[in-house]
mmCIF file of C-alpha atoms in Angstrom:
data_model
loop_
_atom_site.group_PDB
_atom_site.id
_atom_site.type_symbol
_atom_site.label_atom_id
_atom_site.label_comp_id
_atom_site.label_asym_id
_atom_site.label_seq_id
_atom_site.Cartn_x
_atom_site.Cartn_y
_atom_site.Cartn_z
ATOM 1 C CA UNK A 1 24.266 13.168 2.587
ATOM 2 C CA UNK A 2 25.438 9.657 1.789
ATOM 3 C CA UNK A 3 25.613 7.931 -1.551
ATOM 4 C CA UNK A 4 23.198 5.346 -0.170
ATOM 5 C CA UNK A 5 20.392 7.888 0.236
ATOM 6 C CA UNK A 6 20.968 9.245 -3.263
ATOM 7 C CA UNK A 7 21.064 5.808 -4.921
ATOM 8 C CA UNK A 8 18.720 3.531 -2.937
ATOM 9 C CA UNK A 9 18.254 1.113 -5.822
ATOM 10 C CA UNK A 10 21.974 0.422 -6.103
ATOM 11 C CA UNK A 11 22.245 -0.025 -2.348
ATOM 12 C CA UNK A 12 19.154 -2.151 -1.693
ATOM 13 C CA UNK A 13 19.205 -4.206 -4.910
ATOM 14 C CA UNK A 14 15.469 -4.679 -5.425
ATOM 15 C CA UNK A 15 14.062 -7.470 -7.555
ATOM 16 C CA UNK A 16 12.847 -5.466 -10.548
ATOM 17 C CA UNK A 17 10.917 -5.998 -12.648
ATOM 18 C CA UNK A 18 8.954 -8.030 -10.152
ATOM 19 C CA UNK A 19 7.965 -11.575 -11.221
ATOM 20 C CA UNK A 20 4.768 -12.209 -13.178
ATOM 21 C CA UNK A 21 3.350 -15.570 -12.092
ATOM 22 C CA UNK A 22 0.627 -17.478 -14.024
ATOM 23 C CA UNK A 23 -2.004 -19.016 -11.758
ATOM 24 C CA UNK A 24 -4.238 -21.921 -12.751
ATOM 25 C CA UNK A 25 -7.487 -21.449 -10.837
ATOM 26 C CA UNK A 26 -10.811 -22.811 -12.099
ATOM 27 C CA UNK A 27 -12.702 -19.863 -10.634
ATOM 28 C CA UNK A 28 -11.157 -17.923 -13.493
ATOM 29 C CA UNK A 29 -10.291 -20.545 -16.103
ATOM 30 C CA UNK A 30 -13.820 -21.952 -16.370
ATOM 31 C CA UNK A 31 -14.919 -18.499 -17.533
ATOM 32 C CA UNK A 32 -12.130 -18.284 -20.095
ATOM 33 C CA UNK A 33 -10.163 -15.766 -18.003
ATOM 34 C CA UNK A 34 -6.424 -16.084 -17.405
ATOM 35 C CA UNK A 35 -5.065 -14.885 -14.043
ATOM 36 C CA UNK A 36 -1.520 -13.636 -13.463
ATOM 37 C CA UNK A 37 -0.049 -12.492 -10.161
ATOM 38 C CA UNK A 38 2.310 -9.514 -10.367
ATOM 39 C CA UNK A 39 4.496 -10.367 -7.374
ATOM 40 C CA UNK A 40 5.456 -6.918 -6.164
ATOM 41 C CA UNK A 41 5.607 -8.441 -2.681
ATOM 42 C CA UNK A 42 8.949 -9.953 -3.770
ATOM 43 C CA UNK A 43 10.627 -6.656 -4.696
ATOM 44 C CA UNK A 44 12.432 -6.294 -1.366
ATOM 45 C CA UNK A 45 11.960 -8.025 2.015
ATOM 46 C CA UNK A 46 11.763 -4.737 3.962
ATOM 47 C CA UNK A 47 10.204 -2.489 1.309
ATOM 48 C CA UNK A 48 7.823 -4.793 -0.559
ATOM 49 C CA UNK A 49 5.409 -3.884 -3.299
ATOM 50 C CA UNK A 50 4.020 -0.414 -3.621
ATOM 51 C CA UNK A 51 6.008 0.664 -0.559
ATOM 52 C CA UNK A 52 9.175 0.421 -2.669
ATOM 53 C CA UNK A 53 7.600 2.067 -5.691
ATOM 54 C CA UNK A 54 6.115 4.971 -3.695
ATOM 55 C CA UNK A 55 8.791 5.528 -1.072
ATOM 56 C CA UNK A 56 12.014 5.417 -3.081
ATOM 57 C CA UNK A 57 11.141 8.425 -5.323
ATOM 58 C CA UNK A 58 10.427 10.420 -2.172
ATOM 59 C CA UNK A 59 13.749 9.387 -0.650
ATOM 60 C CA UNK A 60 15.558 10.778 -3.680
ATOM 61 C CA UNK A 61 13.813 14.114 -3.112
ATOM 62 C CA UNK A 62 14.572 13.992 0.622
ATOM 63 C CA UNK A 63 18.278 13.526 -0.207
ATOM 64 C CA UNK A 64 19.275 12.307 3.238
ATOM 65 C CA UNK A 65 17.191 14.717 5.312
ATOM 66 C CA UNK A 66 15.103 13.362 8.190
ATOM 67 C CA UNK A 67 11.824 11.925 6.883
ATOM 68 C CA UNK A 68 8.593 12.452 8.831
ATOM 69 C CA UNK A 69 5.464 10.543 7.908
ATOM 70 C CA UNK A 70 2.134 9.397 9.329
ATOM 71 C CA UNK A 71 0.218 6.204 10.033
ATOM 72 C CA UNK A 72 -1.937 4.141 12.315
ATOM 73 C CA UNK A 73 -0.737 1.648 14.879
ATOM 74 C CA UNK A 74 -0.330 -1.117 12.268
ATOM 75 C CA UNK A 75 0.773 0.991 9.306
ATOM 76 C CA UNK A 76 2.725 -0.859 6.615
ATOM 77 C CA UNK A 77 3.943 2.515 5.409
ATOM 78 C CA UNK A 78 5.485 3.420 8.776
ATOM 79 C CA UNK A 79 7.308 0.093 8.913
ATOM 80 C CA UNK A 80 8.676 0.500 5.389
ATOM 81 C CA UNK A 81 9.856 4.054 6.098
ATOM 82 C CA UNK A 82 11.580 2.976 9.303
ATOM 83 C CA UNK A 83 13.285 0.082 7.512
ATOM 84 C CA UNK A 84 14.462 2.392 4.742
ATOM 85 C CA UNK A 85 15.947 4.736 7.323
ATOM 86 C CA UNK A 86 17.872 1.882 8.926
ATOM 87 C CA UNK A 87 19.113 0.510 5.617
ATOM 88 C CA UNK A 88 20.027 3.839 4.039
ATOM 89 C CA UNK A 89 21.164 5.752 7.113
ATOM 90 C CA UNK A 90 18.735 8.662 7.508
ATOM 91 C CA UNK A 91 16.560 9.640 10.519
ATOM 92 C CA UNK A 92 12.842 8.821 10.507
ATOM 93 C CA UNK A 93 9.941 10.170 12.542
ATOM 94 C CA UNK A 94 6.547 8.455 12.612
ATOM 95 C CA UNK A 95 3.490 10.438 13.682
ATOM 96 C CA UNK A 96 1.115 7.794 15.031
ATOM 97 C CA UNK A 97 -2.650 8.194 15.319
ATOM 98 C CA UNK A 98 -3.822 7.827 18.924
ATOM 99 C CA UNK A 99 -2.104 9.514 21.889
ATOM 100 C CA UNK A 100 -3.485 6.808 24.181
ATOM 101 C CA UNK A 101 -0.955 4.426 22.626
ATOM 102 C CA UNK A 102 1.949 6.293 24.207
ATOM 103 C CA UNK A 103 1.226 4.716 27.608
ATOM 104 C CA UNK A 104 0.902 1.166 26.263
ATOM 105 C CA UNK A 105 3.509 -1.403 25.295
ATOM 106 C CA UNK A 106 4.342 -1.147 21.609
ATOM 107 C CA UNK A 107 2.525 -3.605 19.375
ATOM 108 C CA UNK A 108 4.697 -5.762 17.044
ATOM 109 C CA UNK A 109 4.343 -3.291 14.168
ATOM 110 C CA UNK A 110 5.385 -0.209 16.157
ATOM 111 C CA UNK A 111 8.067 -2.210 17.995
ATOM 112 C CA UNK A 112 9.620 -2.996 14.635
ATOM 113 C CA UNK A 113 9.547 0.697 13.696
ATOM 114 C CA UNK A 114 11.292 1.597 16.947
ATOM 115 C CA UNK A 115 13.864 -1.166 16.517
ATOM 116 C CA UNK A 116 14.671 0.282 13.100
ATOM 117 C CA UNK A 117 15.386 3.643 14.718
ATOM 118 C CA UNK A 118 12.147 5.484 14.025
ATOM 119 C CA UNK A 119 11.175 8.114 16.557
ATOM 120 C CA UNK A 120 7.474 7.641 17.339
ATOM 121 C CA UNK A 121 5.338 10.703 18.032
ATOM 122 C CA UNK A 122 1.822 9.872 19.258
ATOM 123 C CA UNK A 123 -0.876 12.478 18.630
ATOM 124 C CA UNK A 124 -4.545 12.608 19.521
ATOM 125 C CA UNK A 125 -7.051 11.682 16.838
ATOM 126 C CA UNK A 126 -8.393 15.216 16.403
ATOM 127 C CA UNK A 127 -4.893 16.480 15.667
ATOM 128 C CA UNK A 128 -4.227 13.531 13.402
ATOM 129 C CA UNK A 129 -7.331 14.143 11.290
ATOM 130 C CA UNK A 130 -6.201 17.756 10.803
ATOM 131 C CA UNK A 131 -2.552 16.873 10.150
ATOM 132 C CA UNK A 132 -2.562 18.282 6.609
ATOM 133 C CA UNK A 133 -3.687 21.747 7.747
ATOM 134 C CA UNK A 134 -0.648 24.074 7.623
ATOM 135 C CA UNK A 135 -1.008 25.279 11.209
ATOM 136 C CA UNK A 136 -1.354 21.732 12.566
ATOM 137 C CA UNK A 137 1.565 20.492 10.484
ATOM 138 C CA UNK A 138 3.674 23.395 11.784
ATOM 139 C CA UNK A 139 2.723 22.537 15.374
ATOM 140 C CA UNK A 140 3.771 18.920 14.888
ATOM 141 C CA UNK A 141 7.084 19.922 13.333
ATOM 142 C CA UNK A 142 7.735 22.411 16.153
ATOM 143 C CA UNK A 143 7.738 19.558 18.691
ATOM 144 C CA UNK A 144 10.774 17.906 17.096
ATOM 145 C CA UNK A 145 13.800 18.420 19.289
ATOM 146 C CA UNK A 146 17.127 18.398 17.500
ATOM 147 C CA UNK A 147 15.646 18.800 14.011
ATOM 148 C CA UNK A 148 14.951 22.123 12.312
ATOM 149 C CA UNK A 149 11.421 21.970 10.851
ATOM 150 C CA UNK A 150 12.570 23.300 7.473
ATOM 151 C CA UNK A 151 15.123 20.481 7.214
ATOM 152 C CA UNK A 152 12.531 17.718 7.654
ATOM 153 C CA UNK A 153 11.044 16.107 4.531
ATOM 154 C CA UNK A 154 7.369 15.236 5.021
ATOM 155 C CA UNK A 155 5.812 12.229 3.272
ATOM 156 C CA UNK A 156 1.998 12.004 3.406
ATOM 157 C CA UNK A 157 0.075 9.210 5.084
ATOM 158 C CA UNK A 158 0.261 6.078 2.960
ATOM 159 C CA UNK A 159 3.159 7.576 1.000
ATOM 160 C CA UNK A 160 0.950 8.856 -1.829
ATOM 161 C CA UNK A 161 1.998 12.107 -3.508
ATOM 162 C CA UNK A 162 3.259 13.222 -6.899
ATOM 163 C CA UNK A 163 6.689 11.531 -6.693
ATOM 164 C CA UNK A 164 5.037 8.323 -5.464
ATOM 165 C CA UNK A 165 2.528 8.216 -8.318
ATOM 166 C CA UNK A 166 5.326 8.861 -10.814
ATOM 167 C CA UNK A 167 7.282 5.969 -9.287
ATOM 168 C CA UNK A 168 4.281 3.637 -9.622
ATOM 169 C CA UNK A 169 4.134 4.346 -13.355
ATOM 170 C CA UNK A 170 7.008 1.858 -13.634
ATOM 171 C CA UNK A 171 4.592 -0.841 -12.490
ATOM 172 C CA UNK A 172 2.394 -0.129 -15.483
ATOM 173 C CA UNK A 173 5.346 -0.054 -17.852
ATOM 174 C CA UNK A 174 6.458 -3.488 -16.626
ATOM 175 C CA UNK A 175 3.031 -4.855 -17.566
ATOM 176 C CA UNK A 176 2.635 -3.290 -21.006
ATOM 177 C CA UNK A 177 1.356 -5.835 -23.480
ATOM 178 C CA UNK A 178 1.161 -8.598 -20.845
ATOM 179 C CA UNK A 179 -2.438 -8.244 -19.596
ATOM 180 C CA UNK A 180 -5.729 -6.721 -20.687
ATOM 181 C CA UNK A 181 -6.749 -5.683 -17.183
ATOM 182 C CA UNK A 182 -4.445 -4.845 -14.274
ATOM 183 C CA UNK A 183 -6.056 -4.817 -10.842
ATOM 184 C CA UNK A 184 -4.723 -3.438 -7.564
ATOM 185 C CA UNK A 185 -6.055 -2.915 -4.044
ATOM 186 C CA UNK A 186 -6.146 0.752 -3.012
ATOM 187 C CA UNK A 187 -5.697 2.668 0.219
ATOM 188 C CA UNK A 188 -4.655 6.200 -0.721
ATOM 189 C CA UNK A 189 -4.718 5.850 -4.512
ATOM 190 C CA UNK A 190 -1.078 6.507 -5.370
ATOM 191 C CA UNK A 191 -0.413 3.082 -6.848
ATOM 192 C CA UNK A 192 -3.499 3.189 -9.072
ATOM 193 C CA UNK A 193 -2.708 6.732 -10.239
ATOM 194 C CA UNK A 194 0.757 5.722 -11.404
ATOM 195 C CA UNK A 195 -0.172 2.252 -12.646
ATOM 196 C CA UNK A 196 -2.784 3.657 -15.031
ATOM 197 C CA UNK A 197 -0.292 6.176 -16.376
ATOM 198 C CA UNK A 198 2.255 3.478 -17.163
ATOM 199 C CA UNK A 199 -0.039 1.087 -19.042
ATOM 200 C CA UNK A 200 -0.563 1.332 -22.792
ATOM 201 C CA UNK A 201 -3.743 2.557 -24.445
ATOM 202 C CA UNK A 202 -5.209 -0.913 -24.878
ATOM 203 C CA UNK A 203 -5.050 -1.791 -21.184
ATOM 204 C CA UNK A 204 -7.164 -0.701 -18.259
ATOM 205 C CA UNK A 205 -6.488 -0.507 -14.550
ATOM 206 C CA UNK A 206 -9.077 -1.374 -11.896
ATOM 207 C CA UNK A 207 -8.679 -0.283 -8.297
ATOM 208 C CA UNK A 208 -10.305 -2.083 -5.368
ATOM 209 C CA UNK A 209 -10.641 0.324 -2.397
ATOM 210 C CA UNK A 210 -10.219 -1.333 0.993
ATOM 211 C CA UNK A 211 -11.676 1.713 2.765
ATOM 212 C CA UNK A 212 -15.189 3.085 2.886
ATOM 213 C CA UNK A 213 -15.985 6.691 2.108
ATOM 214 C CA UNK A 214 -16.036 7.179 -1.665
ATOM 215 C CA UNK A 215 -13.135 9.639 -1.558
ATOM 216 C CA UNK A 216 -10.717 7.707 -3.738
ATOM 217 C CA UNK A 217 -11.757 8.832 -7.218
ATOM 218 C CA UNK A 218 -11.008 12.464 -6.402
ATOM 219 C CA UNK A 219 -7.746 11.448 -4.712
ATOM 220 C CA UNK A 220 -6.525 9.556 -7.792
ATOM 221 C CA UNK A 221 -7.380 12.491 -10.057
ATOM 222 C CA UNK A 222 -5.511 14.887 -7.777
ATOM 223 C CA UNK A 223 -2.455 12.642 -7.689
ATOM 224 C CA UNK A 224 -2.408 12.389 -11.482
ATOM 225 C CA UNK A 225 -2.664 16.168 -11.724
ATOM 226 C CA UNK A 226 0.330 16.512 -9.406
ATOM 227 C CA UNK A 227 2.447 13.802 -11.005
ATOM 228 C CA UNK A 228 1.560 14.068 -14.687
ATOM 229 C CA UNK A 229 -0.138 17.442 -15.116
ATOM 230 C CA UNK A 230 -3.576 15.954 -15.730
ATOM 231 C CA UNK A 231 -5.602 12.762 -16.133
ATOM 232 C CA UNK A 232 -3.870 9.889 -17.883
ATOM 233 C CA UNK A 233 -4.690 6.249 -18.593
ATOM 234 C CA UNK A 234 -7.857 4.189 -18.461
ATOM 235 C CA UNK A 235 -8.782 3.428 -14.867
ATOM 236 C CA UNK A 236 -11.852 2.767 -12.750
ATOM 237 C CA UNK A 237 -12.778 1.801 -9.196
ATOM 238 C CA UNK A 238 -14.684 -1.266 -8.031
ATOM 239 C CA UNK A 239 -16.023 -0.229 -4.633
ATOM 240 C CA UNK A 240 -18.098 -3.270 -3.638
ATOM 241 C CA UNK A 241 -15.386 -5.219 -1.859
ATOM 242 C CA UNK A 242 -14.267 -3.162 1.148
ATOM 243 C CA UNK A 243 -15.982 -5.701 3.471
ATOM 244 C CA UNK A 244 -17.068 -2.944 5.822
ATOM 245 C CA UNK A 245 -13.897 -0.870 5.971
ATOM 246 C CA UNK A 246 -10.192 -0.967 6.662
ATOM 247 C CA UNK A 247 -8.982 -4.315 8.066
ATOM 248 C CA UNK A 248 -12.551 -5.579 8.331
ATOM 249 C CA UNK A 249 -13.264 -9.090 7.167
ATOM 250 C CA UNK A 250 -15.981 -11.722 6.985
ATOM 251 C CA UNK A 251 -15.959 -15.515 7.259
ATOM 252 C CA UNK A 252 -16.379 -15.702 3.468
ATOM 253 C CA UNK A 253 -13.310 -13.533 2.892
ATOM 254 C CA UNK A 254 -11.276 -15.532 5.399
ATOM 255 C CA UNK A 255 -12.272 -18.821 3.746
ATOM 256 C CA UNK A 256 -11.411 -17.479 0.310
ATOM 257 C CA UNK A 257 -8.010 -16.145 1.392
ATOM 258 C CA UNK A 258 -7.092 -19.395 3.162
ATOM 259 C CA UNK A 259 -8.175 -21.468 0.174
ATOM 260 C CA UNK A 260 -6.387 -19.302 -2.381
ATOM 261 C CA UNK A 261 -3.240 -19.355 -0.291
ATOM 262 C CA UNK A 262 -3.303 -23.128 0.094
ATOM 263 C CA UNK A 263 -3.905 -23.710 -3.612
ATOM 264 C CA UNK A 264 -1.190 -21.398 -4.824
ATOM 265 C CA UNK A 265 1.361 -21.440 -1.970
ATOM 266 C CA UNK A 266 0.859 -17.757 -1.229
ATOM 267 C CA UNK A 267 0.522 -16.132 2.187
ATOM 268 C CA UNK A 268 -2.401 -13.898 1.263
ATOM 269 C CA UNK A 269 -2.179 -10.553 3.027
ATOM 270 C CA UNK A 270 -5.647 -9.892 4.456
ATOM 271 C CA UNK A 271 -6.030 -6.102 4.592
ATOM 272 C CA UNK A 272 -5.447 -5.430 0.896
ATOM 273 C CA UNK A 273 -4.625 -8.449 -1.268
ATOM 274 C CA UNK A 274 -7.406 -10.768 -0.055
ATOM 275 C CA UNK A 275 -10.073 -8.206 -0.951
ATOM 276 C CA UNK A 276 -8.535 -7.697 -4.384
ATOM 277 C CA UNK A 277 -8.466 -11.405 -5.233
ATOM 278 C CA UNK A 278 -11.940 -12.034 -3.834
ATOM 279 C CA UNK A 279 -13.330 -9.140 -5.856
ATOM 280 C CA UNK A 280 -11.728 -10.371 -9.047
ATOM 281 C CA UNK A 281 -13.134 -13.879 -8.534
ATOM 282 C CA UNK A 282 -16.628 -12.486 -7.939
ATOM 283 C CA UNK A 283 -16.477 -10.196 -10.962
ATOM 284 C CA UNK A 284 -15.268 -13.054 -13.131
ATOM 285 C CA UNK A 285 -18.188 -15.223 -12.005
ATOM 286 C CA UNK A 286 -20.534 -12.344 -12.848
ATOM 287 C CA UNK A 287 -19.192 -12.212 -16.408
ATOM 288 C CA UNK A 288 -17.502 -8.823 -16.027
ATOM 289 C CA UNK A 289 -14.539 -9.972 -18.144
ATOM 290 C CA UNK A 290 -15.011 -11.391 -21.655
ATOM 291 C CA UNK A 291 -13.624 -14.825 -22.424
ATOM 292 C CA UNK A 292 -10.002 -14.530 -23.474
ATOM 293 C CA UNK A 293 -9.259 -11.734 -20.983
ATOM 294 C CA UNK A 294 -5.924 -11.814 -19.170
ATOM 295 C CA UNK A 295 -5.967 -10.207 -15.715
ATOM 296 C CA UNK A 296 -2.844 -9.269 -13.778
ATOM 297 C CA UNK A 297 -3.511 -8.889 -10.047
ATOM 298 C CA UNK A 298 -0.843 -6.847 -8.274
ATOM 299 C CA UNK A 299 0.256 -8.439 -4.995
ATOM 300 C CA UNK A 300 1.296 -5.264 -3.211
ATOM 301 C CA UNK A 301 2.439 -6.767 0.073
ATOM 302 C CA UNK A 302 2.897 -9.898 2.114
ATOM 303 C CA UNK A 303 1.608 -11.209 5.416
ATOM 304 C CA UNK A 304 4.565 -10.569 7.716
ATOM 305 C CA UNK A 305 2.777 -11.432 10.952
ATOM 306 C CA UNK A 306 2.645 -7.903 12.423
ATOM 307 C CA UNK A 307 -1.025 -7.232 11.607
ATOM 308 C CA UNK A 308 -3.437 -8.987 13.983
ATOM 309 C CA UNK A 309 -5.516 -11.750 12.435
ATOM 310 C CA UNK A 310 -9.295 -11.705 12.541
ATOM 311 C CA UNK A 311 -10.465 -12.634 16.006
ATOM 312 C CA UNK A 312 -7.262 -11.478 17.731
ATOM 313 C CA UNK A 313 -7.889 -9.091 20.610
ATOM 314 C CA UNK A 314 -6.107 -6.282 18.725
ATOM 315 C CA UNK A 315 -8.034 -6.748 15.488
ATOM 316 C CA UNK A 316 -11.095 -4.848 16.684
ATOM 317 C CA UNK A 317 -8.941 -1.838 17.561
ATOM 318 C CA UNK A 318 -7.324 -1.967 14.146
ATOM 319 C CA UNK A 319 -10.699 -2.064 12.413
ATOM 320 C CA UNK A 320 -11.980 0.870 14.459
ATOM 321 C CA UNK A 321 -8.857 2.938 13.910
ATOM 322 C CA UNK A 322 -10.397 5.659 11.738
ATOM 323 C CA UNK A 323 -11.335 2.961 9.257
ATOM 324 C CA UNK A 324 -13.000 5.321 6.789
ATOM 325 C CA UNK A 325 -10.064 7.738 6.625
ATOM 326 C CA UNK A 326 -7.865 7.924 3.553
ATOM 327 C CA UNK A 327 -4.659 6.051 4.054
ATOM 328 C CA UNK A 328 -5.653 4.098 7.105
ATOM 329 C CA UNK A 329 -3.048 1.563 5.991
#
């Protein structure tokens, strides 16, 4: 066990608290609403945004043991875990949805995981959907050569568990007294669960699910039970802006993201952040926020070029990749 794995913050030197950037945008200002961007995407180049906040608490628990986790072919979480393993010196195993991928060249996202030393284990989709069942989890762990199953630390898909939610409470604490509403895009719910817990009693958190299915409310409650012993904070979900499911988009969303990025010199990440910002602009136009409201939108990640853009030949596969499942990202 190295000192680096026990003290990742000292080793990786993240930019915390992350910057809070005022944005002048008439889509908000003409309604008397002030928009701030909480630039969590600038925390660390390899572990940006909620990946830092969710993963680092789990690495402290893992204490240098091999870390096994799960994700799809373009998972941000897999890439962040692999990068952390390279930077901090611990083994990583990524269980990837889709055994058909084993016979194909690695896409840019999985190639980066492999370059960072992650062992990739491809499983069929039926097995993947049942990965949380004890017998299936045991079968996956039993396939690991050179690693005793009881010595492997397992992080859930998307990185959301009790330690992750507790780590995301710091996000809320950084924003206390600085905004009336804090909004974040949601995949597995861990960031929202912790964010709401960290805010003060006069603030509310709004989550924008990027997945279909209506499962997220129960997931957030369960994560708060695990992390904090019960419900905490004022939070809600705005479920109108998934645009059809994970990684799905429309011409309107693409136009909005390109325009927002050009206006504010921001590479708007399409899977999560674009839907968040679009939803906030629509809600503001609808009068959902009283004049004088300050909104902080959490930029949880950046566009690093590994996720296929709309219209790319790989984008359809990404959209179809169990797009209604929790944690598809």
